[in-house]
GROMACS .gro file of C-alpha atoms in nm:
model
  157
    1PRO     CA    1   2.518 -12.599   9.008
    2LYS     CA    2   2.354 -12.646   9.339
    3ASP     CA    3   2.582 -12.604   9.636
    4ASP     CA    4   2.515 -12.754   9.974
    5PRO     CA    5   2.536 -12.470  10.228
    6THR     CA    6   2.647 -12.715  10.495
    7ASP     CA    7   2.942 -12.842  10.288
    8LEU     CA    8   3.218 -12.631  10.442
    9GLN     CA    9   3.485 -12.771  10.210
   10ARG     CA   10   3.283 -12.674   9.902
   11LYS     CA   11   3.221 -12.330  10.048
   12ALA     CA   12   3.596 -12.287  10.110
   13THR     CA   13   3.672 -12.397   9.754
   14LEU     CA   14   3.423 -12.144   9.616
   15ALA     CA   15   3.565 -11.868   9.834
   16GLU     CA   16   3.916 -11.950   9.712
   17GLY     CA   17   3.794 -11.946   9.353
   18ALA     CA   18   3.635 -11.607   9.413
   19ARG     CA   19   3.961 -11.478   9.560
   20ARG     CA   20   4.155 -11.597   9.254
   21PHE     CA   21   3.908 -11.444   9.010
   22ALA     CA   22   3.924 -11.114   9.200
   23GLU     CA   23   4.303 -11.126   9.200
   24ALA     CA   24   4.308 -11.182   8.824
   25ALA     CA   25   4.050 -10.908   8.770
   26ALA     CA   26   4.254 -10.659   8.971
   27LYS     CA   27   4.555 -10.725   8.745
   28ASN     CA   28   4.359 -10.661   8.427
   29SER     CA   29   4.145 -10.392   8.268
   30GLY     CA   30   3.852 -10.368   8.034
   31SER     CA   31   3.646 -10.674   7.955
   32ALA     CA   32   3.897 -10.911   8.118
   33ALA     CA   33   3.862 -10.727   8.448
   34VAL     CA   34   3.483 -10.717   8.422
   35TYR     CA   35   3.472 -11.090   8.351
   36GLY     CA   36   3.699 -11.165   8.647
   37TRP     CA   37   3.497 -10.954   8.888
   38LEU     CA   38   3.168 -11.104   8.774
   39LYS     CA   39   3.307 -11.457   8.806
   40ALA     CA   40   3.425 -11.365   9.156
   41ALA     CA   41   3.075 -11.237   9.235
   42GLU     CA   42   2.922 -11.561   9.111
   43ALA     CA   43   3.156 -11.770   9.326
   44HIS     CA   44   3.081 -11.553   9.630
   45GLU     CA   45   2.708 -11.594   9.572
   46ARG     CA   46   2.747 -11.970   9.550
   47ALA     CA   47   2.954 -11.962   9.871
   48GLN     CA   48   2.669 -11.764  10.029
   49GLU     CA   49   2.877 -11.452  10.080
   50PRO     CA   50   2.638 -11.180   9.965
   51ALA     CA   51   2.840 -10.880  10.083
   52GLU     CA   52   3.147 -11.003   9.899
   53ALA     CA   53   2.937 -11.077   9.589
   54LYS     CA   54   2.801 -10.721   9.590
   55ALA     CA   55   3.149 -10.578   9.631
   56ALA     CA   56   3.271 -10.782   9.333
   57VAL     CA   57   2.981 -10.661   9.116
   58GLU     CA   58   3.055 -10.304   9.220
   59SER     CA   59   3.419 -10.357   9.124
   60ALA     CA   60   3.308 -10.487   8.783
   61MET     CA   61   3.098 -10.176   8.731
   62LYS     CA   62   3.380  -9.946   8.844
   63VAL     CA   63   3.612 -10.089   8.577
   64GLY     CA   64   3.436  -9.847   8.344
   65ALA     CA   65   3.456 -10.079   8.046
   66GLY     CA   66   3.277  -9.980   7.730
   67GLY     CA   67   3.063 -10.182   7.495
   68MET     CA   68   2.907 -10.510   7.593
   69ALA     CA   69   3.138 -10.570   7.892
   70GLY     CA   70   3.047 -10.233   8.042
   71PHE     CA   71   2.680 -10.291   7.973
   72VAL     CA   72   2.687 -10.629   8.147
   73ALA     CA   73   2.871 -10.486   8.449
   74ASP     CA   74   2.633 -10.189   8.473
   75SER     CA   75   2.331 -10.420   8.437
   76ALA     CA   76   2.458 -10.641   8.718
   77TRP     CA   77   2.503 -10.333   8.935
   78VAL     CA   78   2.147 -10.221   8.856
   79GLY     CA   79   2.034 -10.559   8.989
   80VAL     CA   80   2.225 -10.503   9.312
   81LEU     CA   81   2.080 -10.154   9.351
   82VAL     CA   82   1.724 -10.275   9.298
   83GLY     CA   83   1.783 -10.564   9.538
   84ASP     CA   84   1.902 -10.312   9.798
   85LYS     CA   85   1.595 -10.091   9.731
   86ARG     CA   86   1.825  -9.816   9.602
   87ASN     CA   87   1.579  -9.750   9.324
   88ASP     CA   88   1.669  -9.389   9.249
   89GLU     CA   89   2.031  -9.493   9.189
   90ALA     CA   90   1.915  -9.781   8.969
   91LEU     CA   91   1.694  -9.548   8.766
   92ALA     CA   92   1.979  -9.299   8.724
   93LEU     CA   93   2.219  -9.570   8.612
   94LEU     CA   94   1.972  -9.707   8.359
   95ARG     CA   95   1.926  -9.354   8.223
   96THR     CA   96   2.305  -9.315   8.194
   97MET     CA   97   2.327  -9.652   8.021
   98SER     CA   98   2.061  -9.552   7.768
   99ASP     CA   99   2.245  -9.227   7.696
  100LYS     CA  100   2.598  -9.365   7.664
  101ASN     CA  101   2.514  -9.672   7.457
  102SER     CA  102   2.369  -9.709   7.112
  103ASP     CA  103   2.166  -9.959   6.922
  104LEU     CA  104   2.062 -10.271   7.111
  105LEU     CA  105   2.232 -10.172   7.437
  106ALA     CA  106   2.053  -9.838   7.451
  107GLU     CA  107   1.725 -10.000   7.351
  108GLU     CA  108   1.761 -10.260   7.626
  109SER     CA  109   1.849  -9.989   7.880
  110LEU     CA  110   1.539  -9.788   7.792
  111LEU     CA  111   1.319 -10.095   7.808
  112ARG     CA  112   1.454 -10.188   8.154
  113LEU     CA  113   1.423  -9.825   8.268
  114ALA     CA  114   1.055  -9.812   8.167
  115GLU     CA  115   0.990 -10.148   8.333
  116LEU     CA  116   1.152 -10.036   8.658
  117GLN     CA  117   0.965  -9.706   8.651
  118LEU     CA  118   0.638  -9.890   8.603
  119SER     CA  119   0.717 -10.135   8.884
  120LEU     CA  120   0.781  -9.835   9.110
  121ASP     CA  121   0.439  -9.691   9.015
  122LYS     CA  122   0.595  -9.409   8.813
  123LYS     CA  123   0.356  -9.446   8.524
  124THR     CA  124   0.410  -9.099   8.378
  125GLU     CA  125   0.787  -9.150   8.370
  126ALA     CA  126   0.749  -9.500   8.226
  127LYS     CA  127   0.524  -9.366   7.951
  128ALA     CA  128   0.777  -9.093   7.865
  129THR     CA  129   1.059  -9.349   7.857
  130LEU     CA  130   0.856  -9.577   7.631
  131GLU     CA  131   0.786  -9.283   7.399
  132GLU     CA  132   1.160  -9.210   7.388
  133LEU     CA  133   1.231  -9.576   7.312
  134ASN     CA  134   0.978  -9.574   7.027
  135LYS     CA  135   1.123  -9.251   6.888
  136ARG     CA  136   1.484  -9.369   6.902
  137PHE     CA  137   1.403  -9.723   6.788
  138PRO     CA  138   1.095  -9.718   6.562
  139THR     CA  139   1.143 -10.088   6.483
  140PRO     CA  140   1.258 -10.231   6.815
  141SER     CA  141   1.441 -10.561   6.818
  142ARG     CA  142   1.208 -10.689   7.089
  143ALA     CA  143   0.882 -10.555   6.953
  144GLU     CA  144   0.664 -10.800   7.146
  145GLU     CA  145   0.818 -10.698   7.478
  146VAL     CA  146   0.780 -10.330   7.392
  147ALA     CA  147   0.414 -10.387   7.298
  148SER     CA  148   0.354 -10.578   7.621
  149LEU     CA  149   0.508 -10.298   7.823
  150ALA     CA  150   0.298 -10.040   7.636
  151ALA     CA  151  -0.015 -10.238   7.719
  152ARG     CA  152   0.082 -10.258   8.087
  153ILE     CA  153   0.154  -9.886   8.100
  154GLY     CA  154  -0.179  -9.812   7.932
  155SER     CA  155  -0.376 -10.035   8.164
  156SER     CA  156  -0.197  -9.979   8.496
  157GLY     CA  157  -0.310  -9.733   8.759
   0.00000   0.00000   0.00000
Protein backbone atom coordinates (compact mmCIF):
# COMPACT_ATOMS: atom_id res chain seq x y z
CA PRO A 1 0.00 0.00 0.00
CA LYS A 2 1.11 3.48 -0.74
CA ASP A 3 1.46 5.70 2.29
CA ASP A 4 1.31 9.45 2.15
CA PRO A 5 4.46 10.75 3.88
CA THR A 6 2.61 13.91 4.90
CA ASP A 7 -0.18 11.97 6.66
CA LEU A 8 1.10 12.20 10.23
CA GLN A 9 -1.77 10.14 11.62
CA ARG A 10 -1.01 7.28 9.22
CA LYS A 11 2.67 7.50 10.08
CA ALA A 12 1.84 7.32 13.80
CA THR A 13 -0.41 4.31 13.19
CA LEU A 14 2.38 2.54 11.29
CA ALA A 15 4.90 3.35 14.01
CA GLU A 16 2.54 1.94 16.64
CA GLY A 17 2.04 -1.18 14.55
CA ALA A 18 5.80 -1.57 14.27
CA ARG A 19 6.14 -1.20 18.03
CA ARG A 20 3.52 -3.90 18.63
CA PHE A 21 5.12 -6.30 16.15
CA ALA A 22 8.51 -5.74 17.79
CA GLU A 23 7.01 -6.31 21.22
CA ALA A 24 5.45 -9.58 20.08
CA ALA A 25 8.69 -10.63 18.38
CA ALA A 26 10.70 -9.99 21.53
CA LYS A 27 8.38 -12.32 23.48
CA ASN A 28 8.79 -15.17 21.00
CA SER A 29 11.53 -17.24 19.41
CA GLY A 30 12.18 -19.01 16.15
CA SER A 31 10.01 -18.32 13.15
CA ALA A 32 7.42 -16.39 15.19
CA ALA A 33 10.10 -13.94 16.32
CA VAL A 34 11.52 -13.61 12.80
CA TYR A 35 8.05 -12.92 11.41
CA GLY A 36 7.36 -10.30 14.06
CA TRP A 37 10.65 -8.50 13.51
CA LEU A 38 10.22 -8.49 9.73
CA LYS A 39 6.66 -7.17 10.05
CA ALA A 40 8.01 -4.46 12.36
CA ALA A 41 10.66 -3.62 9.75
CA GLU A 42 8.01 -3.37 7.05
CA ALA A 43 5.89 -1.03 9.16
CA HIS A 44 8.92 1.13 9.95
CA GLU A 45 9.78 1.34 6.25
CA ARG A 46 6.24 2.41 5.44
CA ALA A 47 6.43 5.00 8.23
CA GLN A 48 9.68 6.21 6.65
CA GLU A 49 11.82 5.24 9.62
CA PRO A 50 14.80 3.61 7.91
CA ALA A 51 17.04 3.31 10.97
CA GLU A 52 14.30 1.55 12.92
CA ALA A 53 13.56 -0.70 9.92
CA LYS A 54 17.23 -1.73 9.74
CA ALA A 55 17.32 -2.43 13.46
CA ALA A 56 14.24 -4.64 13.16
CA VAL A 57 15.79 -6.60 10.27
CA GLU A 58 18.97 -7.03 12.29
CA SER A 59 16.89 -8.31 15.20
CA ALA A 60 15.20 -10.82 12.87
CA MET A 61 18.59 -12.06 11.72
CA LYS A 62 19.90 -12.28 15.29
CA VAL A 63 17.04 -14.61 16.26
CA GLY A 64 19.20 -17.33 14.73
CA ALA A 65 16.24 -19.29 13.42
CA GLY A 66 16.90 -22.26 11.21
CA GLY A 67 15.25 -23.37 8.01
CA MET A 68 13.19 -21.05 5.88
CA ALA A 69 12.64 -18.46 8.63
CA GLY A 70 16.37 -18.12 9.21
CA PHE A 71 17.02 -17.97 5.49
CA VAL A 72 14.47 -15.18 5.03
CA ALA A 73 15.91 -13.20 7.96
CA ASP A 74 19.48 -13.64 6.73
CA SER A 75 18.45 -12.67 3.18
CA ALA A 76 16.80 -9.51 4.45
CA TRP A 77 19.97 -8.66 6.37
CA VAL A 78 22.05 -9.22 3.23
CA GLY A 79 19.84 -6.62 1.55
CA VAL A 80 20.52 -4.15 4.35
CA LEU A 81 24.26 -4.79 4.17
CA VAL A 82 24.36 -4.28 0.41
CA GLY A 83 22.25 -1.13 0.74
CA ASP A 84 24.75 0.17 3.28
CA LYS A 85 27.66 -0.73 0.95
CA ARG A 86 28.90 -3.26 3.52
CA ASN A 87 29.63 -5.66 0.70
CA ASP A 88 32.29 -7.78 2.39
CA GLU A 89 29.86 -8.54 5.23
CA ALA A 90 27.12 -9.37 2.72
CA LEU A 91 29.45 -11.71 0.83
CA ALA A 92 30.49 -13.43 4.06
CA LEU A 93 26.89 -13.88 5.15
CA LEU A 94 25.88 -15.34 1.79
CA ARG A 95 28.81 -17.76 2.05
CA THR A 96 27.68 -18.78 5.54
CA MET A 97 24.13 -19.21 4.28
CA SER A 98 25.30 -21.47 1.45
CA ASP A 99 27.30 -23.59 3.90
CA LYS A 100 24.68 -23.95 6.64
CA ASN A 101 21.70 -24.64 4.39
CA SER A 102 20.96 -27.46 2.01
CA ASP A 103 18.96 -28.00 -1.10
CA LEU A 104 17.09 -24.99 -2.46
CA LEU A 105 18.25 -22.60 0.27
CA ALA A 106 21.91 -23.37 -0.34
CA GLU A 107 21.41 -23.19 -4.09
CA GLU A 108 19.73 -19.79 -3.78
CA SER A 109 22.51 -18.55 -1.48
CA LEU A 110 25.20 -19.58 -3.96
CA LEU A 111 23.33 -17.99 -6.84
CA ARG A 112 22.97 -14.70 -4.93
CA LEU A 113 26.62 -14.88 -3.83
CA ALA A 114 27.81 -15.26 -7.44
CA GLU A 115 25.53 -12.44 -8.58
CA LEU A 116 26.82 -10.11 -5.87
CA GLN A 117 30.42 -11.04 -6.62
CA LEU A 118 29.86 -10.30 -10.30
CA SER A 119 28.17 -6.97 -9.53
CA LEU A 120 31.23 -6.06 -7.44
CA ASP A 121 33.50 -6.89 -10.40
CA LYS A 122 34.87 -10.00 -8.69
CA LYS A 123 34.62 -12.15 -11.78
CA THR A 124 37.10 -14.81 -10.65
CA GLU A 125 35.24 -15.31 -7.37
CA ALA A 126 31.87 -15.33 -9.16
CA LYS A 127 33.13 -17.98 -11.57
CA ALA A 128 34.38 -20.15 -8.68
CA THR A 129 31.05 -19.77 -6.88
CA LEU A 130 29.15 -20.71 -10.03
CA GLU A 131 31.37 -23.78 -10.43
CA GLU A 132 30.61 -24.74 -6.83
CA LEU A 133 26.89 -24.26 -7.47
CA ASN A 134 27.06 -26.49 -10.55
CA LYS A 135 29.00 -29.15 -8.65
CA ARG A 136 26.65 -29.18 -5.66
CA PHE A 137 23.50 -28.84 -7.76
CA PRO A 138 24.06 -30.45 -11.17
CA THR A 139 20.38 -29.95 -12.05
CA PRO A 140 19.60 -26.56 -10.52
CA SER A 141 16.01 -25.67 -9.80
CA ARG A 142 16.49 -22.34 -11.57
CA ALA A 143 18.50 -23.54 -14.54
CA GLU A 144 17.67 -20.54 -16.73
CA GLU A 145 18.92 -18.09 -14.11
CA VAL A 146 22.09 -20.13 -13.61
CA ALA A 147 22.67 -20.20 -17.38
CA SER A 148 22.09 -16.46 -17.62
CA LEU A 149 24.57 -15.84 -14.82
CA ALA A 150 27.11 -18.14 -16.49
CA ALA A 151 26.74 -16.17 -19.72
CA ARG A 152 27.23 -12.86 -17.88
CA ILE A 153 30.30 -14.17 -16.08
CA GLY A 154 31.72 -15.45 -19.37
CA SER A 155 31.11 -12.20 -21.21
CA SER A 156 31.87 -9.64 -18.49
CA GLY A 157 35.19 -7.89 -18.08
